[in-house]
mmCIF file of C-alpha atoms in Angstrom:
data_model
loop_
_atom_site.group_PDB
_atom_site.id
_atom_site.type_symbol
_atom_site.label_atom_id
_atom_site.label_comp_id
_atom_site.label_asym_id
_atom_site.label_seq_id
_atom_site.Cartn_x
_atom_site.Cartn_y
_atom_site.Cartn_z
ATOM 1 C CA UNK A 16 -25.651 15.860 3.610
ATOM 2 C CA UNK A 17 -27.931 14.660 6.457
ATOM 3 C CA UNK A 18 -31.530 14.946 5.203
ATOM 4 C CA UNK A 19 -34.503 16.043 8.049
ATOM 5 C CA UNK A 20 -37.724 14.157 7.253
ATOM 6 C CA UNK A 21 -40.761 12.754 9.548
ATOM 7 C CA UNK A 22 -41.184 9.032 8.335
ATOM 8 C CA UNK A 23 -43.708 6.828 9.410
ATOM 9 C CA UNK A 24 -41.173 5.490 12.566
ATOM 10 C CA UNK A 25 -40.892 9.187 13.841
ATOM 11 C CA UNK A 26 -44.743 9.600 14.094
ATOM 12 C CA UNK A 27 -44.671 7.501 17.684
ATOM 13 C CA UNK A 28 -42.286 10.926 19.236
ATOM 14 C CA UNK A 29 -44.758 13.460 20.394
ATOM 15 C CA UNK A 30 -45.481 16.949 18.571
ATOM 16 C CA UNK A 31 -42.523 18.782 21.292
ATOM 17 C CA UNK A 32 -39.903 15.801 20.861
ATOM 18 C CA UNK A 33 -40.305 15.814 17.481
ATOM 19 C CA UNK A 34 -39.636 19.634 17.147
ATOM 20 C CA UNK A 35 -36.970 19.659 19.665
ATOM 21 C CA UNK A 36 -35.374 16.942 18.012
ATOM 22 C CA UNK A 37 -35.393 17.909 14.371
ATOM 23 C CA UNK A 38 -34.047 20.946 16.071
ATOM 24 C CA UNK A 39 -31.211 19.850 17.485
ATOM 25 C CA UNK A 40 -30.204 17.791 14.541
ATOM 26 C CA UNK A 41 -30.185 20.417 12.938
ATOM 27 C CA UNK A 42 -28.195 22.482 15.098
ATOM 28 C CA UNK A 43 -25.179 19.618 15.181
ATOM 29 C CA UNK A 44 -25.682 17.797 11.217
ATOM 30 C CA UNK A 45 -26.120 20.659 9.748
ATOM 31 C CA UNK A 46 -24.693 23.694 10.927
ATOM 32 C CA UNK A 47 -21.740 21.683 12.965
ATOM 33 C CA UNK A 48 -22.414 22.737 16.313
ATOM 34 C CA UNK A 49 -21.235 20.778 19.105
ATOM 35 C CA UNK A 50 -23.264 19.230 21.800
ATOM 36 C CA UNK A 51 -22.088 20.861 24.302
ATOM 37 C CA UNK A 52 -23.342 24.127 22.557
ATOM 38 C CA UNK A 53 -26.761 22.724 21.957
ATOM 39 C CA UNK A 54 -26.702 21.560 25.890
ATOM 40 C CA UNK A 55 -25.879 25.187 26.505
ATOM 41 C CA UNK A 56 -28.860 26.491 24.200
ATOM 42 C CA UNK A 57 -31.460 24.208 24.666
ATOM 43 C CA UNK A 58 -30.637 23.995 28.287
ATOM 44 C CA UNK A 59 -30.381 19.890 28.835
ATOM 45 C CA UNK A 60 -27.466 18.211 29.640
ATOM 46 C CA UNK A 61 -24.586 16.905 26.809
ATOM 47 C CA UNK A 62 -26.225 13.330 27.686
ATOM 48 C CA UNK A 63 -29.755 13.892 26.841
ATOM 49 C CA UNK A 64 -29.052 15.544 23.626
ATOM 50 C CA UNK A 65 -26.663 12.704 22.637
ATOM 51 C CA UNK A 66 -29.655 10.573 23.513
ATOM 52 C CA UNK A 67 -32.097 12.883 21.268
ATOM 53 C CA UNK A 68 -29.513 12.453 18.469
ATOM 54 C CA UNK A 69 -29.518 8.715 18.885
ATOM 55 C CA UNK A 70 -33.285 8.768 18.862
ATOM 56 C CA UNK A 71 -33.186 10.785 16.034
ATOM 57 C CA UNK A 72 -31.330 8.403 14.074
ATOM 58 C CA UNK A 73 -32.890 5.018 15.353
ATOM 59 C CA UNK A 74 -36.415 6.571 14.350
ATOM 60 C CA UNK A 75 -35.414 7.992 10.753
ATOM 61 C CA UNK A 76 -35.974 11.341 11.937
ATOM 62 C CA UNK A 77 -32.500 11.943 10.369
ATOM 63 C CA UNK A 78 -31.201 10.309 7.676
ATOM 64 C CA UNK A 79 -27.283 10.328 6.891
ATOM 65 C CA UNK A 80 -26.090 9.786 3.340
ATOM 66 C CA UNK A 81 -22.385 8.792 2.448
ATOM 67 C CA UNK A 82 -21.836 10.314 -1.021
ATOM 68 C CA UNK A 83 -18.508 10.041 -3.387
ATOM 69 C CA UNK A 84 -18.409 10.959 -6.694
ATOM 70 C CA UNK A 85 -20.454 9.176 -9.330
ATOM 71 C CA UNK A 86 -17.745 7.627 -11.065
ATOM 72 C CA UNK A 87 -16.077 6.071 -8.061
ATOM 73 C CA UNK A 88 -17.379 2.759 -6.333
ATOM 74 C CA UNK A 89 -16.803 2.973 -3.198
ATOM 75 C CA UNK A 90 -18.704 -0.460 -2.035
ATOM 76 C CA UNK A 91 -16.004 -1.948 -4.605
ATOM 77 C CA UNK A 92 -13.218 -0.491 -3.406
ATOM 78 C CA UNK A 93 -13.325 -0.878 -0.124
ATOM 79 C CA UNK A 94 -14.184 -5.005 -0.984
ATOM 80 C CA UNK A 95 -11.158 -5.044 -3.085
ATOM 81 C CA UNK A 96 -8.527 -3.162 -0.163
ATOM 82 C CA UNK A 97 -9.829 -6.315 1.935
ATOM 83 C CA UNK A 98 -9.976 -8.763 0.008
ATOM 84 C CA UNK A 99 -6.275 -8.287 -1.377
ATOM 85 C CA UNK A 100 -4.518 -6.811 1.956
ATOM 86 C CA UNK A 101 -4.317 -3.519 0.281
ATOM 87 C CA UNK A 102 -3.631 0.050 1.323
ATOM 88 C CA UNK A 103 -5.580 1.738 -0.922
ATOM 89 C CA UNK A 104 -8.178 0.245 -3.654
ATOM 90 C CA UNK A 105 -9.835 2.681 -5.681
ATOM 91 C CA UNK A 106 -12.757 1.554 -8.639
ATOM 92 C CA UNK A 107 -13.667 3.598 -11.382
ATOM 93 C CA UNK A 108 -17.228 2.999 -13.279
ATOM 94 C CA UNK A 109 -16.270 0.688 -16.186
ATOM 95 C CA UNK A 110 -17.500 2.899 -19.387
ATOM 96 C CA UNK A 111 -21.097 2.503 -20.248
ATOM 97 C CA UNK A 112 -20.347 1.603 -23.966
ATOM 98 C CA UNK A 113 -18.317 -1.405 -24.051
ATOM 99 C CA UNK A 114 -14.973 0.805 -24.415
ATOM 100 C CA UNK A 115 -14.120 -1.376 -21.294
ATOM 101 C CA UNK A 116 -12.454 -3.769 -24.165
ATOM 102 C CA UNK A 117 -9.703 -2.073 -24.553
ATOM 103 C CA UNK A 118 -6.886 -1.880 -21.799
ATOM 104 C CA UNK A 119 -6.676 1.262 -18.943
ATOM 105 C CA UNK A 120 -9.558 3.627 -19.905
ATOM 106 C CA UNK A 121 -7.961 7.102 -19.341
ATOM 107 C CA UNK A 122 -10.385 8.075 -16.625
ATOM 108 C CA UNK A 123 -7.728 5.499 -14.570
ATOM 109 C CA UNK A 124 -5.061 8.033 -15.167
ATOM 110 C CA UNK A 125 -7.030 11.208 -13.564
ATOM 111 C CA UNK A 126 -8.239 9.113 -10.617
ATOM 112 C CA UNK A 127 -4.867 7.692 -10.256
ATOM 113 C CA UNK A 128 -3.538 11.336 -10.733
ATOM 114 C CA UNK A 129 -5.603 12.306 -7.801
ATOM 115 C CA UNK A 130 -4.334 9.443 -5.302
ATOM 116 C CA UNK A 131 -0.946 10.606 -6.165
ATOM 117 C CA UNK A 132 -1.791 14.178 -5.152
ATOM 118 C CA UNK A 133 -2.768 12.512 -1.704
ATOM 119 C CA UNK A 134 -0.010 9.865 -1.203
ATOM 120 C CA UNK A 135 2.665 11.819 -2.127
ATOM 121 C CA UNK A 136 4.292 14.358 0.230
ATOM 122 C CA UNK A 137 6.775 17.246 0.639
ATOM 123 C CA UNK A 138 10.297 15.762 -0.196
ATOM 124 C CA UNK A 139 9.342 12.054 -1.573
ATOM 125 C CA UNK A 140 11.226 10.335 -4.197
ATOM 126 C CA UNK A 141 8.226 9.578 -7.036
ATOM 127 C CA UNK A 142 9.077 6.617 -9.523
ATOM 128 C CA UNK A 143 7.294 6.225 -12.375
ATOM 129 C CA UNK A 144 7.180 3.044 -14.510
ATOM 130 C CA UNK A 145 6.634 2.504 -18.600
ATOM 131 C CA UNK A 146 2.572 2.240 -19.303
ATOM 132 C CA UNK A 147 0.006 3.764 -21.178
ATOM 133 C CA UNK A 148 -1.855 4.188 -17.407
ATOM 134 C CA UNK A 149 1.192 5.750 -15.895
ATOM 135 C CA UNK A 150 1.073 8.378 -19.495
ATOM 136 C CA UNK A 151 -2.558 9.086 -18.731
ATOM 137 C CA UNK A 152 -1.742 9.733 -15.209
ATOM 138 C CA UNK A 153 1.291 12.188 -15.326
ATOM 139 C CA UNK A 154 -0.577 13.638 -18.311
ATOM 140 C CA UNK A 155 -3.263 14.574 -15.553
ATOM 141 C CA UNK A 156 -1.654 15.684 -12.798
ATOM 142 C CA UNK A 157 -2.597 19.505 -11.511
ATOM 143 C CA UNK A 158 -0.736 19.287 -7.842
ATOM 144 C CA UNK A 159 2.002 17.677 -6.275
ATOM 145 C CA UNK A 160 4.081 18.634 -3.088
ATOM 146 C CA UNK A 161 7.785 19.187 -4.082
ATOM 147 C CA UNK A 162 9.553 15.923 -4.826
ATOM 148 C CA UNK A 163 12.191 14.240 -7.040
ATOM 149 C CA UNK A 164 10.831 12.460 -10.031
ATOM 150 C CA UNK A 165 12.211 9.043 -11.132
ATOM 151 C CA UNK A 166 11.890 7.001 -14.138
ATOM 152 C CA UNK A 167 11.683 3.125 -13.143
ATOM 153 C CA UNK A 168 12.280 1.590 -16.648
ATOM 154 C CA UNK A 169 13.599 1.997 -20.189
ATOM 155 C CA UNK A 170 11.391 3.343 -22.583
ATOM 156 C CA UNK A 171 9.344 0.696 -25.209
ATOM 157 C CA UNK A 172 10.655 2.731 -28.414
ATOM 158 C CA UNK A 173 13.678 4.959 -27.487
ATOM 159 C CA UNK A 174 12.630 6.794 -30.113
ATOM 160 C CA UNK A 175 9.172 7.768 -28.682
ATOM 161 C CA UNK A 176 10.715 8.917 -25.996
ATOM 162 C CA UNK A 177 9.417 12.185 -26.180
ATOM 163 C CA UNK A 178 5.639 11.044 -25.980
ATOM 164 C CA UNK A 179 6.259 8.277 -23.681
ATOM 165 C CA UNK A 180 7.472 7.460 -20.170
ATOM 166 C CA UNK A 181 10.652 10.414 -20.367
ATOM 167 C CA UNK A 182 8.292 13.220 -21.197
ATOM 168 C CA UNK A 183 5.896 11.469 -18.399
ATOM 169 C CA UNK A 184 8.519 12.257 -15.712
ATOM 170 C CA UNK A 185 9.211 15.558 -17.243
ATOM 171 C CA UNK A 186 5.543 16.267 -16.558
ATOM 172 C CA UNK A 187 5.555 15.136 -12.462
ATOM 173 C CA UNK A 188 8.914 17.018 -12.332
ATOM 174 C CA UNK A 189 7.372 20.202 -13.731
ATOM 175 C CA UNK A 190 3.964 20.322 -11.432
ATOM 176 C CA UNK A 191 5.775 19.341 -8.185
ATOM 177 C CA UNK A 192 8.964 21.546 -9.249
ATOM 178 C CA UNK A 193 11.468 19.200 -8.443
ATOM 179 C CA UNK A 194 14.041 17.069 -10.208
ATOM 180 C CA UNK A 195 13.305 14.812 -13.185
ATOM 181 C CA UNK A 196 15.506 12.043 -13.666
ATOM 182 C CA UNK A 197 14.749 10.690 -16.577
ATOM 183 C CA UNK A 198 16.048 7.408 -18.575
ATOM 184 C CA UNK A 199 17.004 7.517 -22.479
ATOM 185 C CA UNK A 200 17.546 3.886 -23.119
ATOM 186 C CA UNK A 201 15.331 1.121 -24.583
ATOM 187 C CA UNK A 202 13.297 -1.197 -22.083
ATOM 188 C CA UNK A 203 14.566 -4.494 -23.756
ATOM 189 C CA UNK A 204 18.125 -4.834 -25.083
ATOM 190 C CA UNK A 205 19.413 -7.973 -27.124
ATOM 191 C CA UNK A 206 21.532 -9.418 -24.603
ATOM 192 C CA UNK A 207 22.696 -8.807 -21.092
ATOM 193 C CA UNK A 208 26.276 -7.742 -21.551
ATOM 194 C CA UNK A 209 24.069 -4.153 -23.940
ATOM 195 C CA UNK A 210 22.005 -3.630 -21.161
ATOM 196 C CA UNK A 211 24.956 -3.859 -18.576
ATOM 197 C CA UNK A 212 26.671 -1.746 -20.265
ATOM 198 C CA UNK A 213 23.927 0.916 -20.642
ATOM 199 C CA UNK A 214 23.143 0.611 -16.503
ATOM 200 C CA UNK A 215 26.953 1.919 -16.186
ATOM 201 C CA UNK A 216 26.479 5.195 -18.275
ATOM 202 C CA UNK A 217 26.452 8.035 -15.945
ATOM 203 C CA UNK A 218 22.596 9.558 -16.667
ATOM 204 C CA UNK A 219 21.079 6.220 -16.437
ATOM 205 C CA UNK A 220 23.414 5.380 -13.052
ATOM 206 C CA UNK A 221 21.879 8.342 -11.440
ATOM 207 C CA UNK A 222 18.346 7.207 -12.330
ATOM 208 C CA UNK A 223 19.432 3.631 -11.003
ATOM 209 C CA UNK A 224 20.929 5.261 -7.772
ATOM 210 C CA UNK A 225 17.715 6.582 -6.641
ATOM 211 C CA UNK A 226 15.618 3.281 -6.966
ATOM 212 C CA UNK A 227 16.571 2.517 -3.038
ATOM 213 C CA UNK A 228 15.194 5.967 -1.887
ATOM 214 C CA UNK A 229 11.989 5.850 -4.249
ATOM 215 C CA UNK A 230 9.050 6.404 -1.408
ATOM 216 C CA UNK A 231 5.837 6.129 -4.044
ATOM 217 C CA UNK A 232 5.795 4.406 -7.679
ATOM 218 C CA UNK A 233 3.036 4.089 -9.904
ATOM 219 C CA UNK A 234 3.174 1.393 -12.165
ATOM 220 C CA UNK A 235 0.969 -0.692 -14.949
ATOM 221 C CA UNK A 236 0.283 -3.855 -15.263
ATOM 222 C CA UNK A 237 0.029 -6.074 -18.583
ATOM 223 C CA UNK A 238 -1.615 -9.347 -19.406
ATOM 224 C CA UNK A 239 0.507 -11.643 -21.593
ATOM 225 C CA UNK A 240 -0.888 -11.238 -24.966
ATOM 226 C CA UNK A 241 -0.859 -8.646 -27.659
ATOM 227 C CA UNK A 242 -1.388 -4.907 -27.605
ATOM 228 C CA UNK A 243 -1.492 -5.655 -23.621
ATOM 229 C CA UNK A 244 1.959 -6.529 -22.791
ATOM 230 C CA UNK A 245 5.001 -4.133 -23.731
ATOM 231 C CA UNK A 246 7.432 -6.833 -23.180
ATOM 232 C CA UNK A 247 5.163 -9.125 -25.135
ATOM 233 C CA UNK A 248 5.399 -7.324 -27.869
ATOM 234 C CA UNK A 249 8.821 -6.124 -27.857
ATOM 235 C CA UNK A 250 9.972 -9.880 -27.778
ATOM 236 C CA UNK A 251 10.510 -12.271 -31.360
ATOM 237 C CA UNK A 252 7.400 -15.117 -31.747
ATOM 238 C CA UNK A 253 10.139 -17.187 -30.458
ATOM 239 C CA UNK A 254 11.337 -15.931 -27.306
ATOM 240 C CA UNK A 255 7.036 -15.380 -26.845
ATOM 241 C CA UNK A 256 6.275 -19.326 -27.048
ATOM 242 C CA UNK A 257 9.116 -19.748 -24.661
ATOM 243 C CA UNK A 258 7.763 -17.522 -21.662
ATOM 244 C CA UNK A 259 4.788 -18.881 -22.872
ATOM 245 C CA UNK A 260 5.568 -22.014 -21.987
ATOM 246 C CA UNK A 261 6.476 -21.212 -18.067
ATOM 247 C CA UNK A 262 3.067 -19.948 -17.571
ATOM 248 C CA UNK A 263 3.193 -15.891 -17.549
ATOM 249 C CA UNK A 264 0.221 -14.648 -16.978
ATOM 250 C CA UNK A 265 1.178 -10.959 -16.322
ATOM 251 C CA UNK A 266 4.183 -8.550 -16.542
ATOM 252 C CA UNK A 267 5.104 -5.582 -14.404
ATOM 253 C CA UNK A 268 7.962 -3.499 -14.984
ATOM 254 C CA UNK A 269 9.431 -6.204 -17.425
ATOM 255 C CA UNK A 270 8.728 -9.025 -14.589
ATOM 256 C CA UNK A 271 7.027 -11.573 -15.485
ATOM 257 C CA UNK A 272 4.483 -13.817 -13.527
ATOM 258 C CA UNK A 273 2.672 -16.563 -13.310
ATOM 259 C CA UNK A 274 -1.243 -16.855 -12.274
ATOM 260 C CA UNK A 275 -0.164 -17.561 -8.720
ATOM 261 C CA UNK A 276 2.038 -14.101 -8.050
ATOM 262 C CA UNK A 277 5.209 -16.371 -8.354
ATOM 263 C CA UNK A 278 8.104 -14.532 -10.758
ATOM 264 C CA UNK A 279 8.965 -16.683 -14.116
ATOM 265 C CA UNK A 280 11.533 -16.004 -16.771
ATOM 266 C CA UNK A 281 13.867 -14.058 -14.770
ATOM 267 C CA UNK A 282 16.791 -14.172 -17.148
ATOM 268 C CA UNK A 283 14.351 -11.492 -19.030
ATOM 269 C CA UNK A 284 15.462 -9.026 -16.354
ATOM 270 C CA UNK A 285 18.855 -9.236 -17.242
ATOM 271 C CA UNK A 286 17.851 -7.830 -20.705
ATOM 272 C CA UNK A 287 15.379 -5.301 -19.086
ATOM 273 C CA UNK A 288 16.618 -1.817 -18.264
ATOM 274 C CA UNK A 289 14.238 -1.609 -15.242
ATOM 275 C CA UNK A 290 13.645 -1.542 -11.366
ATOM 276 C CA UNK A 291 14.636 -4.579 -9.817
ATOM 277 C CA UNK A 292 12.014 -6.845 -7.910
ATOM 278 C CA UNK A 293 13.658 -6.615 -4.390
ATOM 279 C CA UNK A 294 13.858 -3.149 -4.925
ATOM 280 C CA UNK A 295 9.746 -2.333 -5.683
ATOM 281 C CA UNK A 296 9.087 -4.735 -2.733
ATOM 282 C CA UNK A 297 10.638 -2.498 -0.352
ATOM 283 C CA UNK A 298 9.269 0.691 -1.652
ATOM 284 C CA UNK A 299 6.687 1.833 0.924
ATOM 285 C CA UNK A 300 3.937 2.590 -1.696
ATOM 286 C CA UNK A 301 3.588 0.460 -4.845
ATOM 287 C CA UNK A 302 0.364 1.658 -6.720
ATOM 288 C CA UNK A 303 -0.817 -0.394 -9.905
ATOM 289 C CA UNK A 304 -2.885 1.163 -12.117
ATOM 290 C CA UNK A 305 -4.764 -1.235 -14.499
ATOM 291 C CA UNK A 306 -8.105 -2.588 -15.357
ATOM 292 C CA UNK A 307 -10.498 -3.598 -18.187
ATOM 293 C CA UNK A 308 -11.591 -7.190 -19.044
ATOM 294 C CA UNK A 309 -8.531 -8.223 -20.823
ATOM 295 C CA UNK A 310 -6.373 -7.142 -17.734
ATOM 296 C CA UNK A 311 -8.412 -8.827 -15.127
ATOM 297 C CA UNK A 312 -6.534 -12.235 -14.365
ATOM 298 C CA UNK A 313 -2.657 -10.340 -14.939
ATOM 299 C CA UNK A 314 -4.074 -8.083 -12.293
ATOM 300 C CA UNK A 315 -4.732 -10.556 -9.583
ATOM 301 C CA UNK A 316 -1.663 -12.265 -10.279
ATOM 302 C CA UNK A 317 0.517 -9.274 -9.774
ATOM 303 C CA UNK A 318 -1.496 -8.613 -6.789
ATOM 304 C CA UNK A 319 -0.702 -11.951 -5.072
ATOM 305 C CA UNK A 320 2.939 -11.082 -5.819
ATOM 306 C CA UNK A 321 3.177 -8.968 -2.649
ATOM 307 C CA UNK A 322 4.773 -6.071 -4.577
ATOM 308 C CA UNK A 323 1.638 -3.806 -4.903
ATOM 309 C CA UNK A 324 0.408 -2.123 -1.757
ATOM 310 C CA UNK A 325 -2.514 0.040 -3.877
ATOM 311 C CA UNK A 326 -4.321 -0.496 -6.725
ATOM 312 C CA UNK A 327 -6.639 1.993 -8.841
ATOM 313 C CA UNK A 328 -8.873 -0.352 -11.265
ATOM 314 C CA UNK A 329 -12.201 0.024 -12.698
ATOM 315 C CA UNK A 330 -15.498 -1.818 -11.768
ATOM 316 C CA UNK A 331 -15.043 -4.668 -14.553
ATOM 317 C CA UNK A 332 -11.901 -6.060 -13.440
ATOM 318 C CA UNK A 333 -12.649 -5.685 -9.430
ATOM 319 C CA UNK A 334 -15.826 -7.783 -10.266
ATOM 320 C CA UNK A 335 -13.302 -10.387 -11.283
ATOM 321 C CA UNK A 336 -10.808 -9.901 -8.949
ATOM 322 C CA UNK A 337 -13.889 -10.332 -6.061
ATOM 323 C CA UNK A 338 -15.145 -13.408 -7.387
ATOM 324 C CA UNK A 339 -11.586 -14.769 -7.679
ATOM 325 C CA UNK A 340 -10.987 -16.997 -4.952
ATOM 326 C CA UNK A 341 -7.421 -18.003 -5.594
ATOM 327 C CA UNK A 342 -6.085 -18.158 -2.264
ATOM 328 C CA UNK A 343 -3.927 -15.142 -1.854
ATOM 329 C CA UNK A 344 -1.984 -15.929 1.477
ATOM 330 C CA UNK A 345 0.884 -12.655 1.511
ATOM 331 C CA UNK A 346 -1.396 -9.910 1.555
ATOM 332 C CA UNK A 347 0.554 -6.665 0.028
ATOM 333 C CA UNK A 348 0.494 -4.648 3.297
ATOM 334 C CA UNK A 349 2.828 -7.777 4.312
ATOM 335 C CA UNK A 350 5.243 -7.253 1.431
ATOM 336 C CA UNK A 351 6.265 -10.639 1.305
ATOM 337 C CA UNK A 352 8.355 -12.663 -0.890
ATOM 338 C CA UNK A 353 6.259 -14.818 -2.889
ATOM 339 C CA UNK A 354 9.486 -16.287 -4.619
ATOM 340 C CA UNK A 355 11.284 -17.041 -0.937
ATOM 341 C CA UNK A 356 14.247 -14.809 -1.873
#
């Protein structure tokens, strides 16, 4: 709220321009009138009390303050949006006690719970990916317009199912009041004939069939290491060393990547029930949710991927992510193809 104060700069107005100023800044800061109305009152022309105003502010007669809520940076966020090419960036206050160790504080899941309540509108088609952020989120949610609710990928245990990424879009489903269409099958299968097979039965082809008309996702993002990475730690030490070996640096949806935003180990995906690549890239509104130290480098690889357009993070990992100057030349709002496909 704009504050009304005579500093030392306002001491060089007279005693009447001084009172007729603080006046009329009062009139249109604080109790919204509009300057035609204080022409009209004080009676000056729309011009001269635009000029008063000006004054006003130039001479710290009035002094505007931009407040958001304590726990959002909003010098950070609007940094990261440029930086990266993004629609939306939103940074959360890292927690004061070193938490920031372990991966996605929950307070990303309310904030990211709130930017859903503002991106998502009457008659969307909401996806919703496998991740302890995405879990936080939908476990937060109070308000969302009417829309159908989509599950992006298998489940990491099919039988947590209940506590996991199903009963996630069972959540949106219930506060928006639309359809849930849920996905009762494993993330990773052994082999790509299972999971072929299990893309053909009829409740998961339904879920698959609305992947082209999905309008917002959310998704998480993993670094390649333990207790970070569901794919990581779904996979044999084996099959680990291997993907290891072609660089990954993050995973998204079961997609793998390397520290540049290029896609590795695709034969995974054959494996993967999940979303395919083409199809997140042409989904309007991608938003990542993901941060901590740990996650910091997987997140601005996934960013240079192109498939993100918005990203809700906390003030450790943007830190990193601003002082990162890996050259990141396909901005998300471009949605490119980092791969060339």
């Amino acid at each position: 709220m704009p504050g009304i104060s005579a500093g030392r700069p306002a001491l060089r107005m007279g005693p009447a321009e001084l009172v007729q100023a603080a006046a009329m800044a009062r009139r249109f800061y604080l109790e919204g009138k509009s300057k035609i109305q204080i022409a009209e009152e004080f009676g000056v022309s729309r011009f001269k009390v635009a000029r008063v105003l000006e004054t006003a502010l130039e001479r710290d007669l009035v002094r505007i303050e931009i407040r958001v809520p304590a726990e959002l940076d909003a010098e950070r966020s609007d940094a990261l949006r440029a930086r990266y090419g993004l629609r939306h960036a939103v940074v959360v206050e890292s927690p004061a006690d070193g938490a920031d160790e372990s991966p996605d504080p929950e307070n990303l899941g309310e904030v990211a719970a709130d930017l859903l309540g503002e991106l998502v509108t009457e008659g969307d088609v909401l996806g919703l990916a496998w991740g302890r952020s995405t879990i936080h989120m939908a476990a937060a949610l109070d308000r969302l317009p009417p829309c159908t609710v989509v599950q992006l990928t298998g489940v990491y245990d099919a039988g947590t199912a209940e506590r996991g990424s199903v009963e996630a879009v069972r959540r949106a489903a219930q506060v928006s009041g639309g359809e849930a269409h849920p996905i009762y099958a494993p993330m990773l299968l052994p082999d790509p004939a299972t999971a072929s097979a299990l893309r053909n039965q009829p409740g998961i082809a339904r879920a698959f069939d609305y992947f082209d008309k999905v309008t917002v996702a959310a998704v998480s993002i993993g670094s390649w290491e333990a207790g970070i990475s569901t794919v990581h730690d779904m996979l044999p030490e084996e099959e680990r060393a291997h993907y290891s070996s072609l660089g990954v640096a993050a995973e998204m949806s079961a997609h793998l990547f390397d520290a540049e935003g290029r896609r590795v180990g695709r034969d995974l995906g054959e494996r993967c029930i999940t979303v395919e690549a083409d199809r997140l890239r042409r989904i309007p509104e991608v938003v990542a949710i993901a941060g901590g130290r740990r996650k910091s480098e997987a997140i601005g690889a996934v960013l240079r991927s192109g498939l993100v357009t918005s990203l809700v993070t906390d003030t450790v990992a943007a830190d990193f992510l601003l002082k990162d100057f890996t050259p990141a030349p396909r901005p998300a709002l471009e949605r490119a193809d980092p791969d060339g496909d």
